[in-house]
Tab-separated table of C-alpha atoms in Angstrom:
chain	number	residue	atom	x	y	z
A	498	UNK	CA	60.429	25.005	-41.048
A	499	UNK	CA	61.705	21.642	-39.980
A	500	UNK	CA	60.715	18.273	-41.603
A	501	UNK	CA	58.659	17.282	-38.965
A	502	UNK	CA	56.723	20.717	-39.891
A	503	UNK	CA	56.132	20.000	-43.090
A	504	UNK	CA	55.073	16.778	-42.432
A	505	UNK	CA	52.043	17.377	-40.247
A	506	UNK	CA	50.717	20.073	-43.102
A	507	UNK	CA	51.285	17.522	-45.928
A	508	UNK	CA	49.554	14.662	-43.791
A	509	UNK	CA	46.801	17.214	-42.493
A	510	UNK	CA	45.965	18.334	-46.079
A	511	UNK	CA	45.732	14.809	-47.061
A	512	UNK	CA	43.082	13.947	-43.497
A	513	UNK	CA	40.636	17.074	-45.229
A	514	UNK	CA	40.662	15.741	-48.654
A	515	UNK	CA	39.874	11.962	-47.684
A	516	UNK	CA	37.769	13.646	-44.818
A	517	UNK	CA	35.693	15.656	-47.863
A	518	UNK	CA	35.531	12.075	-49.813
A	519	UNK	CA	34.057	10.794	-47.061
A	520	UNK	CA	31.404	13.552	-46.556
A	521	UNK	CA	30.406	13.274	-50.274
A	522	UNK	CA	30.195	9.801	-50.504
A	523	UNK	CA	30.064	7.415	-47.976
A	524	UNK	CA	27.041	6.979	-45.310
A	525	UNK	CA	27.282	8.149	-41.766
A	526	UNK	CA	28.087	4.497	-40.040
A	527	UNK	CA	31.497	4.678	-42.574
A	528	UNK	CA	31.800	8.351	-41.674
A	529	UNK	CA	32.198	7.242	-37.616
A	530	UNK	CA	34.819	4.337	-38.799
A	531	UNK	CA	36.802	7.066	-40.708
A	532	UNK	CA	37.208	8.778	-37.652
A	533	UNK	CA	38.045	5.921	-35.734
A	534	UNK	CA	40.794	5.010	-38.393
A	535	UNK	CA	41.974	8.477	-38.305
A	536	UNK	CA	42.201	8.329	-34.182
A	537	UNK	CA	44.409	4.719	-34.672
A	538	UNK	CA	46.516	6.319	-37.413
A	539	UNK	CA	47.347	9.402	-35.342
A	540	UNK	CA	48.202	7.565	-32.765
A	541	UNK	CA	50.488	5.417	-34.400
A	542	UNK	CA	52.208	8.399	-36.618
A	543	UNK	CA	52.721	10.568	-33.285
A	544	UNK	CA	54.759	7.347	-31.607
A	545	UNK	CA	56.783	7.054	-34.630
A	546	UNK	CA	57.534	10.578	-35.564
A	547	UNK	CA	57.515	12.190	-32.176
A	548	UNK	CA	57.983	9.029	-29.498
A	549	UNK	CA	54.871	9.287	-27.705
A	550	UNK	CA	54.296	6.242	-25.884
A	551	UNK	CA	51.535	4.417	-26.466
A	552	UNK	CA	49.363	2.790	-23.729
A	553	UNK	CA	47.488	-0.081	-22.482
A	554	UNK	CA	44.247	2.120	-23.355
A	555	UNK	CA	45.156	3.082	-26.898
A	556	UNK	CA	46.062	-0.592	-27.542
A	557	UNK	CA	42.801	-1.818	-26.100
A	558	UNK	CA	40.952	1.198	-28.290
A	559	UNK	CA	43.163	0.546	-31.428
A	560	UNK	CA	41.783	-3.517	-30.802
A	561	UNK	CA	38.292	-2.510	-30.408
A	562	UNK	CA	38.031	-0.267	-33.844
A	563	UNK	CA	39.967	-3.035	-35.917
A	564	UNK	CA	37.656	-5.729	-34.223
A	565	UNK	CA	34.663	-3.066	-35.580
A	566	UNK	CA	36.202	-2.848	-38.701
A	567	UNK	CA	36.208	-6.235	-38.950
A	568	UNK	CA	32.737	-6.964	-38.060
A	569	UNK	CA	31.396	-4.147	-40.543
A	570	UNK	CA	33.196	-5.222	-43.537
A	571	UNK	CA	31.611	-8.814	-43.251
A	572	UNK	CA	28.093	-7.550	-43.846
A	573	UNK	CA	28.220	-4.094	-44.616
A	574	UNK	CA	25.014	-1.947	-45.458
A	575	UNK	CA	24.963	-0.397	-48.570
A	576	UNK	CA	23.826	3.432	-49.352
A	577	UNK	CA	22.316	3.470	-52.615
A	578	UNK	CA	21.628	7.338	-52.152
A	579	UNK	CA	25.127	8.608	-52.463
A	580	UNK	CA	26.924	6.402	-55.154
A	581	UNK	CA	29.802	7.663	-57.065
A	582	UNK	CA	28.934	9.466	-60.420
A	583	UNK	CA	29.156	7.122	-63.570
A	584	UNK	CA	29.609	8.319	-66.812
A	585	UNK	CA	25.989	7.059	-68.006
A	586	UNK	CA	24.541	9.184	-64.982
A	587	UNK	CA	26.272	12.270	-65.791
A	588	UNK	CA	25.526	13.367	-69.026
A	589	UNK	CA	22.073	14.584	-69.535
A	590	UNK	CA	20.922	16.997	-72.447
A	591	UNK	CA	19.355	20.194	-71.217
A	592	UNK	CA	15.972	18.911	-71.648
A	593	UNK	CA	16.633	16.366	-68.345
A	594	UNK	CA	17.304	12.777	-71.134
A	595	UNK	CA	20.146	10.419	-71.366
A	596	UNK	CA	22.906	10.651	-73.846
């Protein structure tokens, strides 16, 4: 197996675990701008590592999800539904109280 190889597994492994963090935690409008990230950063990887030219059409896409980006991160709607586990939240006594 060459380097290149081993590469894609290590960077695909790495897309399904941030891919699962995603799925667990975030809401669906940050789900679609994960996958618009991961779009720009194959496309960027693939030039560099392989040479494949990029075009006027992934430039113009790669300025359209940053200008998204952009625009979502100055007023950004928050998912109180799926919030990360604290500590406080997480440890319960069989009969359902707080610790």
């Amino acid at each position: 197996m060459t380097f290149k190889v081993i590469y894609i597994i290590i960077n695909t492994t790495c897309i399904g675990i941030c891919v699962s963090l995603f799925l667990r935690y975030l809401n669906s409008i940050l789900k679609s701008f994960a996958s618009a990230l991961e779009i720009v950063f194959t496309a960027v990887l693939a030039y560099v590592i392989f040479g494949v030219p990029i075009g006027f059409n992934t430039i113009l896409s790669i300025g359209l999800i940053f200008i998204a980006t952009y625009l979502y991160s100055a007023n950004p709607v928050n998912s109180a539904a799926n919030e990360l586990p604290s500590r406080e939240n997480s440890r319960t006594l069989s009969s359902g109280d707080k610790v």
